[in-house]
Amino acid sequence: MEKVETLANLILEGLGGKENISTLNYCMTRLRVTPRQPSQVQREKLKKTKGVMGIVEQSGQLQIILGPGTVTKVAELIAKETGLKAGEVEDYEASVKDRNRTPVKLFLRKLANIFIPLIPAIIAGGMIMGLTNVIMYSFEVSEKNQWILILSGISKVIFTYLAIFVGINTAREFGGTPALGGVAGGLIILPDIANIQLFGEELLPGRGGLIGALMAAWFITVMERLMRKWVPSVIDIIVTPTLSLLITGLATYTLLQPVGGFLSDVITRGLTTLLDTGGIWGGVLSGAILAGTFLPLVLTGLHQGLTPIHMQLLDQTGLNPLLPILAMAGAGQVGAAFAVYMKTKNQTLRQVIKGGLPVGILGIGEPLIFGVTLPLGRPFITACVGAAVGGAFQSALGTASVAIGVSGLPLALLIAPGQILLYLAGVFISYAAGFFITFFFGFQRKMDQHFSSQSNTPLS
């Protein structure tokens, strides 16, 4: 714990002191901080701090790569020192000028902010679901077994009510009341609407999925803001939420849910068509492109914005062929990092790799990205090529998951029955491709010196 406290203090110093921190948040591997005065941040000092694996700057926010486990402890210590809650957000966007803030980036950033807080619960539910399936199929336990029913129920909570959680976070992200957002999301999955017919069509609970929930929660936030402009404050607590919910409910069932359902169908059909078009060779090409280009998306942190797409595939088809393909990005990087470990004479670099490989194998690739392959340059590219090989394999064989969770080896628990060995074969193919391509083409000894001058040494 003493090492973590030292790391937290050094990060505070590099950020310009506790008074310079406007917002504090964290995800699985990154500490996300918005400085009040960016000019006071000592970036080079932070990069060279023992325990910092890398830094990403986006839209006025600093994302400090610390790795799983460590980031949670550091966030708690800094929160205690600054008085901020980890996850507390101020409206700082208006004061930050970012030339790269395009509408697409802002949209993806909003999606990421909505879904990132839900990822631990989604992973937990997915892993319990996977373990339950393993028990059922490996030991031939009946699905009606009472313990299996209990485990299945525990695993399904997050997925059953995910639209409500998404609604809560959507309203919070757009400045509305979280509880109203949750109710708006719940409108999409409400079982009672199955008994209702509108315009000659029966309403279908769950139609529109998470896209519908996002739209409904955003709509109720807009309604809430509009109401507050003219409703007297003395009756605001009664009139504003009541009218907002009433209007949103009517709009959801007459417009938003049908539109959300249409968009969900378009996304699902588009992805499945992409993977199926051209037969096996078309699938090979699509899988290679998707897996080979995923690591650059991880660099931006916007890969979390894909979560609703993963969930939509599961809602529409019960299977998710996209996740096993994208998981090969991390596997290719593991192979590339291992190749660097075998060739380098730089002990600091070897220590970084030793710290990042275990979590990389478990599906968390950012420590290897920011601590190893990206600083070296060429190994990052060869890792992407190794990922493309594995992605082509997974796509050609149609491997799919039945839930979402972390990638790497643990994802095998979530793969459809009968495909687990195929998925693991793809993982090891990506390992091998990343290793050999990097070993022969991606790493040169002169990179040792380059790494020594720019490396971020992890905690030992």
Short mmCIF file of C-alpha atoms in Angstrom, two decimals:
data_model
loop_
_atom_site.label_atom_id
_atom_site.label_comp_id
_atom_site.label_asym_id
_atom_site.label_seq_id
_atom_site.Cartn_x
_atom_site.Cartn_y
_atom_site.Cartn_z
CA MET A 1 0.00 0.00 0.00
CA GLU A 2 2.95 2.31 0.66
CA LYS A 3 4.01 2.08 -3.00
CA VAL A 4 0.50 3.01 -4.13
CA GLU A 5 0.43 6.01 -1.77
CA THR A 6 3.78 7.15 -3.16
CA LEU A 7 2.44 6.78 -6.69
CA ALA A 8 -0.70 8.77 -5.85
CA ASN A 9 1.38 11.59 -4.32
CA LEU A 10 3.68 11.73 -7.34
CA ILE A 11 0.70 11.89 -9.69
CA LEU A 12 -0.82 14.71 -7.65
CA GLU A 13 2.46 16.63 -7.89
CA GLY A 14 2.65 16.04 -11.64
CA LEU A 15 -0.90 17.27 -12.06
CA GLY A 16 -0.03 20.58 -10.41
CA GLY A 17 -1.40 19.82 -6.95
CA LYS A 18 -4.83 18.87 -5.66
CA GLU A 19 -6.21 22.38 -6.30
CA ASN A 20 -5.63 21.88 -10.03
CA ILE A 21 -7.96 18.89 -10.33
CA SER A 22 -11.45 19.72 -11.58
CA THR A 23 -12.87 16.21 -12.13
CA LEU A 24 -11.75 12.75 -11.09
CA ASN A 25 -12.84 9.46 -12.62
CA TYR A 26 -11.40 6.07 -13.44
CA CYS A 27 -12.12 3.01 -15.52
CA MET A 28 -10.56 -0.43 -15.58
CA THR A 29 -7.00 0.76 -16.28
CA ARG A 30 -7.08 4.58 -16.55
CA LEU A 31 -7.23 7.45 -14.09
CA ARG A 32 -9.24 10.18 -15.82
CA VAL A 33 -8.52 13.71 -14.60
CA THR A 34 -9.55 17.13 -15.89
CA PRO A 35 -7.04 19.81 -14.80
CA ARG A 36 -8.27 23.32 -14.10
CA GLN A 37 -5.09 24.81 -15.56
CA PRO A 38 -3.57 22.42 -18.15
CA SER A 39 -0.43 24.55 -18.28
CA GLN A 40 0.40 23.55 -14.69
CA VAL A 41 0.51 19.84 -15.53
CA GLN A 42 4.06 18.44 -15.68
CA ARG A 43 3.52 15.92 -18.46
CA GLU A 44 7.09 14.72 -18.77
CA LYS A 45 7.30 14.16 -15.03
CA LEU A 46 4.09 12.14 -15.14
CA LYS A 47 5.32 10.03 -18.04
CA LYS A 48 8.51 9.16 -16.17
CA THR A 49 6.77 8.46 -12.87
CA LYS A 50 7.35 4.95 -11.63
CA GLY A 51 4.03 3.14 -12.07
CA VAL A 52 2.62 5.27 -14.91
CA MET A 53 2.40 3.24 -18.11
CA GLY A 54 1.33 6.05 -20.39
CA ILE A 55 -0.75 9.20 -20.80
CA VAL A 56 -3.51 10.05 -23.26
CA GLU A 57 -4.96 13.56 -23.67
CA GLN A 58 -8.44 14.08 -25.09
CA SER A 59 -10.85 17.00 -24.94
CA GLY A 60 -9.03 18.61 -22.02
CA GLN A 61 -8.93 15.36 -20.06
CA LEU A 62 -5.79 13.49 -18.99
CA GLN A 63 -6.06 9.71 -18.98
CA ILE A 64 -3.22 8.21 -16.95
CA ILE A 65 -2.65 4.50 -17.62
CA LEU A 66 -2.01 2.66 -14.34
CA GLY A 67 -3.36 -0.83 -14.94
CA PRO A 68 -6.16 -2.77 -13.22
CA GLY A 69 -6.24 -2.80 -9.43
CA THR A 70 -3.71 -0.03 -9.06
CA VAL A 71 -5.95 2.55 -10.71
CA THR A 72 -8.78 1.92 -8.23
CA LYS A 73 -6.51 2.37 -5.22
CA VAL A 74 -4.86 5.49 -6.63
CA ALA A 75 -8.27 7.01 -7.46
CA GLU A 76 -9.46 6.40 -3.90
CA LEU A 77 -6.35 8.02 -2.41
CA ILE A 78 -6.57 11.06 -4.69
CA ALA A 79 -10.30 11.37 -4.02
CA LYS A 80 -9.59 11.40 -0.28
CA GLU A 81 -6.88 14.03 -0.71
CA THR A 82 -8.89 16.32 -3.00
CA GLY A 83 -12.34 15.86 -1.50
CA LEU A 84 -13.72 14.85 -4.90
CA LYS A 85 -15.65 11.64 -5.46
CA ALA A 86 -14.19 9.32 -8.07
CA GLY A 87 -16.71 9.74 -10.86
CA GLU A 88 -17.84 13.24 -9.87
CA VAL A 89 -18.11 15.42 -12.97
CA GLU A 90 -18.26 19.17 -13.33
CA ASP A 91 -19.54 20.89 -16.46
CA TYR A 92 -16.07 21.68 -17.74
CA GLU A 93 -16.71 21.19 -21.45
CA ALA A 94 -17.80 24.78 -22.02
CA SER A 95 -14.47 26.12 -20.82
CA VAL A 96 -12.29 23.74 -22.79
CA LYS A 97 -11.51 24.53 -26.42
CA ASP A 98 -10.57 21.45 -28.41
CA ARG A 99 -10.11 21.71 -32.17
CA ASN A 100 -10.44 17.95 -32.50
CA ARG A 101 -13.84 17.83 -30.81
CA THR A 102 -15.86 16.68 -33.81
CA PRO A 103 -19.53 15.70 -33.49
CA VAL A 104 -18.61 12.04 -34.06
CA LYS A 105 -15.98 12.10 -31.31
CA LEU A 106 -18.36 13.82 -28.92
CA PHE A 107 -21.07 11.26 -29.65
CA LEU A 108 -18.72 8.32 -29.09
CA ARG A 109 -17.39 9.96 -25.94
CA LYS A 110 -20.93 10.32 -24.61
CA LEU A 111 -21.58 6.65 -25.32
CA ALA A 112 -18.37 5.69 -23.57
CA ASN A 113 -19.29 7.75 -20.50
CA ILE A 114 -22.69 6.07 -20.38
CA PHE A 115 -21.41 2.51 -20.62
CA ILE A 116 -18.04 2.58 -18.84
CA PRO A 117 -19.60 2.64 -15.33
CA LEU A 118 -21.70 -0.41 -16.27
CA ILE A 119 -18.82 -2.57 -17.47
CA PRO A 120 -17.93 -4.17 -14.08
CA ALA A 121 -21.54 -5.33 -13.64
CA ILE A 122 -21.74 -6.55 -17.25
CA ILE A 123 -18.50 -8.48 -16.87
CA ALA A 124 -19.66 -9.99 -13.56
CA GLY A 125 -22.98 -11.08 -15.04
CA GLY A 126 -21.31 -12.47 -18.14
CA MET A 127 -18.71 -14.44 -16.23
CA ILE A 128 -21.30 -15.99 -13.89
CA MET A 129 -23.41 -16.87 -16.93
CA GLY A 130 -20.38 -18.48 -18.58
CA LEU A 131 -19.48 -20.48 -15.48
CA THR A 132 -23.09 -21.64 -15.19
CA ASN A 133 -23.03 -22.87 -18.80
CA VAL A 134 -19.73 -24.69 -18.20
CA ILE A 135 -21.21 -26.46 -15.17
CA MET A 136 -24.35 -27.44 -17.09
CA TYR A 137 -22.61 -28.78 -20.18
CA SER A 138 -19.48 -30.25 -18.58
CA PHE A 139 -21.24 -32.07 -15.73
CA GLU A 140 -24.59 -32.62 -17.45
CA VAL A 141 -26.50 -30.74 -14.79
CA SER A 142 -30.14 -30.06 -15.59
CA GLU A 143 -31.10 -26.47 -16.34
CA LYS A 144 -33.95 -26.97 -13.86
CA ASN A 145 -31.53 -27.71 -11.02
CA GLN A 146 -32.26 -25.24 -8.20
CA TRP A 147 -28.65 -24.08 -7.91
CA ILE A 148 -28.42 -23.62 -11.66
CA LEU A 149 -31.60 -21.53 -11.55
CA ILE A 150 -30.12 -19.38 -8.76
CA LEU A 151 -26.84 -18.84 -10.66
CA SER A 152 -28.72 -18.12 -13.86
CA GLY A 153 -30.92 -15.58 -12.08
CA ILE A 154 -27.92 -13.80 -10.56
CA SER A 155 -26.20 -13.60 -13.95
CA LYS A 156 -29.26 -12.21 -15.76
CA VAL A 157 -30.02 -9.24 -13.48
CA ILE A 158 -27.75 -6.76 -15.26
CA PHE A 159 -28.86 -7.88 -18.72
CA THR A 160 -32.57 -7.93 -17.85
CA TYR A 161 -32.56 -4.39 -16.46
CA LEU A 162 -29.70 -2.96 -18.53
CA ALA A 163 -32.05 -0.55 -20.31
CA ILE A 164 -32.87 1.04 -16.95
CA PHE A 165 -29.21 1.42 -15.99
CA VAL A 166 -28.46 2.87 -19.42
CA GLY A 167 -31.32 5.31 -18.98
CA ILE A 168 -29.97 6.46 -15.62
CA ASN A 169 -26.47 7.09 -17.02
CA THR A 170 -27.83 8.74 -20.16
CA ALA A 171 -29.83 11.25 -18.17
CA ARG A 172 -26.84 11.94 -15.94
CA GLU A 173 -24.58 12.44 -18.98
CA PHE A 174 -26.98 14.91 -20.61
CA GLY A 175 -27.74 16.85 -17.43
CA GLY A 176 -31.11 15.35 -16.55
CA THR A 177 -32.51 13.61 -13.48
CA PRO A 178 -31.04 10.06 -13.33
CA ALA A 179 -34.22 8.52 -11.87
CA LEU A 180 -36.31 9.89 -14.73
CA GLY A 181 -33.79 8.55 -17.20
CA GLY A 182 -34.09 5.13 -15.59
CA VAL A 183 -37.88 5.23 -15.92
CA ALA A 184 -37.57 6.25 -19.57
CA GLY A 185 -35.26 3.31 -20.23
CA GLY A 186 -37.71 1.05 -18.41
CA LEU A 187 -40.47 2.07 -20.82
CA ILE A 188 -38.69 0.05 -23.50
CA ILE A 189 -38.66 -3.23 -21.55
CA LEU A 190 -41.96 -2.90 -19.63
CA PRO A 191 -43.74 -6.30 -19.93
CA ASP A 192 -47.20 -4.69 -19.73
CA ILE A 193 -46.92 -3.12 -23.19
CA ALA A 194 -47.27 -6.58 -24.76
CA ASN A 195 -51.03 -6.18 -24.30
CA ILE A 196 -51.18 -2.89 -26.23
CA GLN A 197 -51.81 -2.35 -29.94
CA LEU A 198 -50.96 0.90 -31.72
CA PHE A 199 -51.69 1.56 -35.39
CA GLY A 200 -52.61 -2.08 -35.83
CA GLU A 201 -49.31 -3.39 -34.43
CA GLU A 202 -48.70 -4.98 -31.04
CA LEU A 203 -46.04 -3.32 -28.91
CA LEU A 204 -43.13 -5.62 -28.19
CA PRO A 205 -41.25 -5.36 -24.86
CA GLY A 206 -37.56 -4.86 -25.56
CA ARG A 207 -38.11 -3.65 -29.12
CA GLY A 208 -35.48 -1.01 -29.86
CA GLY A 209 -33.11 -2.42 -27.23
CA LEU A 210 -30.47 -0.15 -25.81
CA ILE A 211 -30.76 2.27 -28.72
CA GLY A 212 -34.40 2.83 -27.81
CA ALA A 213 -33.47 3.24 -24.14
CA LEU A 214 -30.79 5.81 -25.05
CA MET A 215 -33.25 7.77 -27.17
CA ALA A 216 -36.01 7.69 -24.55
CA ALA A 217 -33.66 8.77 -21.73
CA TRP A 218 -32.22 11.59 -23.87
CA PHE A 219 -35.75 12.70 -24.80
CA ILE A 220 -36.96 12.87 -21.21
CA THR A 221 -33.88 14.95 -20.33
CA VAL A 222 -34.77 17.42 -23.09
CA MET A 223 -38.37 17.54 -21.90
CA GLU A 224 -37.27 18.15 -18.32
CA ARG A 225 -35.11 21.11 -19.33
CA LEU A 226 -37.88 22.61 -21.45
CA MET A 227 -40.43 22.28 -18.65
CA ARG A 228 -38.22 24.03 -16.14
CA LYS A 229 -38.07 27.09 -18.36
CA TRP A 230 -41.74 27.92 -17.80
CA VAL A 231 -42.98 25.88 -14.80
CA PRO A 232 -43.01 28.01 -11.59
CA SER A 233 -40.50 26.76 -9.06
CA VAL A 234 -43.19 26.33 -6.39
CA ILE A 235 -44.81 23.49 -8.37
CA ASP A 236 -41.72 22.32 -10.28
CA ILE A 237 -41.24 19.13 -8.24
CA ILE A 238 -44.76 17.99 -9.17
CA VAL A 239 -45.37 19.33 -12.67
CA THR A 240 -41.98 18.96 -14.36
CA PRO A 241 -41.33 15.24 -13.79
CA THR A 242 -45.00 14.34 -14.35
CA LEU A 243 -45.32 16.09 -17.70
CA SER A 244 -41.83 15.01 -18.78
CA LEU A 245 -42.64 11.36 -18.17
CA LEU A 246 -46.10 11.58 -19.73
CA ILE A 247 -44.83 13.19 -22.93
CA THR A 248 -41.84 10.85 -23.08
CA GLY A 249 -44.02 7.79 -22.60
CA LEU A 250 -46.31 8.75 -25.45
CA ALA A 251 -43.37 9.69 -27.68
CA THR A 252 -41.58 6.43 -26.85
CA TYR A 253 -44.38 4.12 -27.89
CA THR A 254 -45.47 6.09 -30.95
CA LEU A 255 -42.06 7.14 -32.31
CA LEU A 256 -38.88 6.41 -30.36
CA GLN A 257 -39.32 2.68 -29.88
CA PRO A 258 -40.18 2.02 -33.57
CA VAL A 259 -37.23 4.18 -34.69
CA GLY A 260 -34.94 2.48 -32.18
CA GLY A 261 -36.10 -0.91 -33.42
CA PHE A 262 -35.42 0.08 -37.02
CA LEU A 263 -31.92 1.33 -36.19
CA SER A 264 -31.21 -1.82 -34.17
CA ASP A 265 -32.21 -3.98 -37.14
CA VAL A 266 -30.02 -1.94 -39.49
CA ILE A 267 -26.95 -2.26 -37.24
CA THR A 268 -27.46 -5.96 -36.63
CA ARG A 269 -28.12 -6.80 -40.26
CA GLY A 270 -25.23 -4.61 -41.37
CA LEU A 271 -22.71 -6.40 -39.18
CA THR A 272 -23.99 -9.88 -39.91
CA THR A 273 -24.06 -9.11 -43.63
CA LEU A 274 -20.50 -7.76 -43.44
CA LEU A 275 -19.30 -11.00 -41.87
CA ASP A 276 -21.35 -13.24 -44.19
CA THR A 277 -20.91 -11.48 -47.55
CA GLY A 278 -18.57 -13.21 -49.99
CA GLY A 279 -18.66 -16.58 -48.30
CA ILE A 280 -15.70 -17.76 -46.28
CA TRP A 281 -13.21 -15.41 -47.98
CA GLY A 282 -15.44 -12.41 -47.40
CA GLY A 283 -15.62 -13.37 -43.73
CA VAL A 284 -11.85 -13.75 -43.61
CA LEU A 285 -11.32 -10.26 -44.99
CA SER A 286 -13.96 -8.67 -42.73
CA GLY A 287 -12.59 -10.37 -39.63
CA ALA A 288 -9.04 -9.34 -40.48
CA ILE A 289 -10.01 -5.69 -40.95
CA LEU A 290 -12.13 -5.51 -37.79
CA ALA A 291 -9.50 -7.15 -35.57
CA GLY A 292 -6.53 -5.41 -37.19
CA THR A 293 -7.96 -1.92 -36.71
CA PHE A 294 -9.30 -2.37 -33.17
CA LEU A 295 -6.10 -1.49 -31.26
CA PRO A 296 -6.00 2.05 -32.72
CA LEU A 297 -9.57 2.52 -31.48
CA VAL A 298 -8.50 1.40 -27.99
CA LEU A 299 -5.88 4.17 -28.05
CA THR A 300 -8.65 6.74 -28.04
CA GLY A 301 -10.66 5.01 -25.32
CA LEU A 302 -13.68 5.12 -27.64
CA HIS A 303 -13.89 1.34 -27.95
CA GLN A 304 -16.30 1.42 -25.00
CA GLY A 305 -18.79 3.04 -27.35
CA LEU A 306 -19.15 -0.35 -29.06
CA THR A 307 -20.88 -1.83 -26.01
CA PRO A 308 -24.43 -1.05 -27.25
CA ILE A 309 -23.59 -2.74 -30.56
CA HIS A 310 -22.45 -5.88 -28.75
CA MET A 311 -25.60 -5.87 -26.67
CA GLN A 312 -27.78 -5.25 -29.71
CA LEU A 313 -26.35 -8.28 -31.49
CA LEU A 314 -27.16 -10.39 -28.43
CA ASP A 315 -30.68 -8.97 -28.17
CA GLN A 316 -31.42 -9.54 -31.85
CA THR A 317 -29.74 -12.91 -32.49
CA GLY A 318 -28.69 -14.34 -29.13
CA LEU A 319 -25.11 -14.50 -30.41
CA ASN A 320 -22.30 -11.96 -30.76
CA PRO A 321 -19.78 -12.81 -33.51
CA LEU A 322 -18.11 -9.40 -33.19
CA LEU A 323 -16.61 -9.84 -29.71
CA PRO A 324 -14.43 -12.91 -30.48
CA ILE A 325 -13.07 -11.12 -33.55
CA LEU A 326 -12.17 -7.94 -31.67
CA ALA A 327 -10.69 -9.99 -28.81
CA MET A 328 -7.92 -11.06 -31.19
CA ALA A 329 -6.50 -7.52 -31.01
CA GLY A 330 -5.37 -8.15 -27.45
CA ALA A 331 -4.07 -11.62 -28.33
CA GLY A 332 -1.94 -10.28 -31.18
CA GLN A 333 -0.45 -7.75 -28.82
CA VAL A 334 0.37 -10.42 -26.23
CA GLY A 335 2.30 -12.30 -28.90
CA ALA A 336 4.10 -9.14 -29.98
CA ALA A 337 5.04 -8.25 -26.40
CA PHE A 338 6.39 -11.74 -25.79
CA ALA A 339 8.55 -11.46 -28.92
CA VAL A 340 9.97 -8.16 -27.66
CA TYR A 341 10.66 -9.81 -24.30
CA MET A 342 12.63 -12.57 -26.02
CA LYS A 343 14.76 -10.18 -28.06
CA THR A 344 15.35 -7.16 -25.84
CA LYS A 345 18.36 -6.75 -23.56
CA ASN A 346 16.78 -3.78 -21.81
CA GLN A 347 15.91 -4.91 -18.28
CA THR A 348 13.49 -2.06 -17.73
CA LEU A 349 11.54 -3.06 -20.84
CA ARG A 350 11.53 -6.69 -19.72
CA GLN A 351 10.08 -5.66 -16.35
CA VAL A 352 7.34 -3.65 -18.04
CA ILE A 353 6.42 -6.65 -20.19
CA LYS A 354 6.44 -9.01 -17.21
CA GLY A 355 3.97 -6.72 -15.46
CA GLY A 356 1.70 -6.29 -18.49
CA LEU A 357 1.60 -9.82 -19.92
CA PRO A 358 -0.56 -11.47 -17.23
CA VAL A 359 -3.33 -8.88 -17.47
CA GLY A 360 -2.95 -8.87 -21.26
CA ILE A 361 -3.62 -12.61 -21.34
CA LEU A 362 -6.67 -11.96 -19.17
CA GLY A 363 -8.02 -9.48 -21.73
CA ILE A 364 -6.83 -6.09 -20.48
CA GLY A 365 -4.42 -4.80 -23.09
CA GLU A 366 -3.84 -1.14 -22.23
CA PRO A 367 -0.74 -1.71 -20.02
CA LEU A 368 0.98 -3.46 -22.95
CA ILE A 369 -0.23 -0.86 -25.46
CA PHE A 370 0.96 2.19 -23.55
CA GLY A 371 3.85 0.54 -21.75
CA VAL A 372 5.41 -1.51 -24.54
CA THR A 373 4.20 -1.68 -28.14
CA LEU A 374 3.11 1.92 -28.72
CA PRO A 375 6.29 3.55 -27.31
CA LEU A 376 8.37 1.23 -29.51
CA GLY A 377 6.31 1.98 -32.61
CA ARG A 378 6.79 -0.88 -35.01
CA PRO A 379 5.70 -3.63 -32.58
CA PHE A 380 2.34 -1.90 -32.31
CA ILE A 381 1.85 -2.32 -36.06
CA THR A 382 2.97 -5.96 -36.06
CA ALA A 383 0.62 -6.61 -33.12
CA CYS A 384 -2.24 -5.30 -35.28
CA VAL A 385 -1.18 -7.64 -38.09
CA GLY A 386 -1.12 -10.59 -35.69
CA ALA A 387 -4.58 -9.58 -34.51
CA ALA A 388 -5.83 -9.52 -38.11
CA VAL A 389 -4.73 -13.14 -38.59
CA GLY A 390 -6.68 -14.28 -35.55
CA GLY A 391 -9.69 -12.14 -36.48
CA ALA A 392 -9.79 -13.74 -39.92
CA PHE A 393 -9.78 -17.19 -38.30
CA GLN A 394 -12.61 -16.38 -35.87
CA SER A 395 -14.75 -14.80 -38.57
CA ALA A 396 -14.21 -17.64 -41.06
CA LEU A 397 -15.37 -20.22 -38.51
CA GLY A 398 -18.26 -18.12 -37.21
CA THR A 399 -17.20 -18.10 -33.57
CA ALA A 400 -19.65 -16.18 -31.37
CA SER A 401 -20.21 -15.37 -27.72
CA VAL A 402 -23.47 -15.67 -25.76
CA ALA A 403 -22.69 -12.69 -23.49
CA ILE A 404 -20.16 -9.88 -23.22
CA GLY A 405 -17.24 -9.61 -20.82
CA VAL A 406 -13.48 -9.28 -20.82
CA SER A 407 -11.61 -10.71 -23.79
CA GLY A 408 -8.49 -12.88 -23.71
CA LEU A 409 -8.64 -16.37 -22.27
CA PRO A 410 -11.58 -15.65 -19.88
CA LEU A 411 -13.83 -14.97 -22.87
CA ALA A 412 -13.76 -18.72 -23.56
CA LEU A 413 -16.32 -19.09 -20.76
CA LEU A 414 -18.75 -16.94 -22.74
CA ILE A 415 -18.34 -18.62 -26.12
CA ALA A 416 -21.28 -20.54 -27.56
CA PRO A 417 -21.30 -24.25 -26.66
CA GLY A 418 -19.30 -26.31 -29.13
CA GLN A 419 -17.08 -23.38 -30.18
CA ILE A 420 -14.84 -22.96 -27.14
CA LEU A 421 -11.92 -24.90 -28.62
CA LEU A 422 -12.26 -22.96 -31.88
CA TYR A 423 -12.07 -19.69 -29.97
CA LEU A 424 -9.00 -20.82 -28.01
CA ALA A 425 -7.38 -21.96 -31.25
CA GLY A 426 -7.90 -18.46 -32.66
CA VAL A 427 -6.36 -16.92 -29.54
CA PHE A 428 -3.21 -19.02 -29.89
CA ILE A 429 -3.08 -18.31 -33.62
CA SER A 430 -3.06 -14.59 -32.80
CA TYR A 431 -0.41 -15.17 -30.14
CA ALA A 432 1.76 -17.00 -32.67
CA ALA A 433 1.18 -14.51 -35.51
CA GLY A 434 1.91 -11.53 -33.29
CA PHE A 435 5.01 -13.25 -31.93
CA PHE A 436 6.61 -14.34 -35.20
CA ILE A 437 5.78 -11.19 -37.18
CA THR A 438 7.19 -9.04 -34.38
CA PHE A 439 10.19 -11.30 -33.79
CA PHE A 440 11.31 -11.14 -37.41
CA PHE A 441 10.01 -7.76 -38.56
CA GLY A 442 8.84 -5.70 -35.62
CA PHE A 443 11.73 -5.29 -33.20
CA GLN A 444 15.30 -4.13 -33.60
CA ARG A 445 17.92 -3.92 -30.88
CA LYS A 446 18.32 -0.17 -31.35
CA MET A 447 14.81 0.18 -29.92
CA ASP A 448 16.25 -0.70 -26.50
CA GLN A 449 17.98 2.66 -26.33
CA HIS A 450 14.89 4.46 -27.59
CA PHE A 451 12.79 2.82 -24.88
CA SER A 452 15.29 3.74 -22.17
CA SER A 453 14.92 7.42 -22.98
CA GLN A 454 11.11 7.41 -23.06
CA SER A 455 9.96 4.52 -20.89
CA ASN A 456 7.67 4.60 -17.90
CA THR A 457 8.96 2.14 -15.36
CA PRO A 458 6.19 0.28 -13.50
CA LEU A 459 6.04 -0.47 -9.85
CA SER A 460 8.03 -3.52 -8.95
#
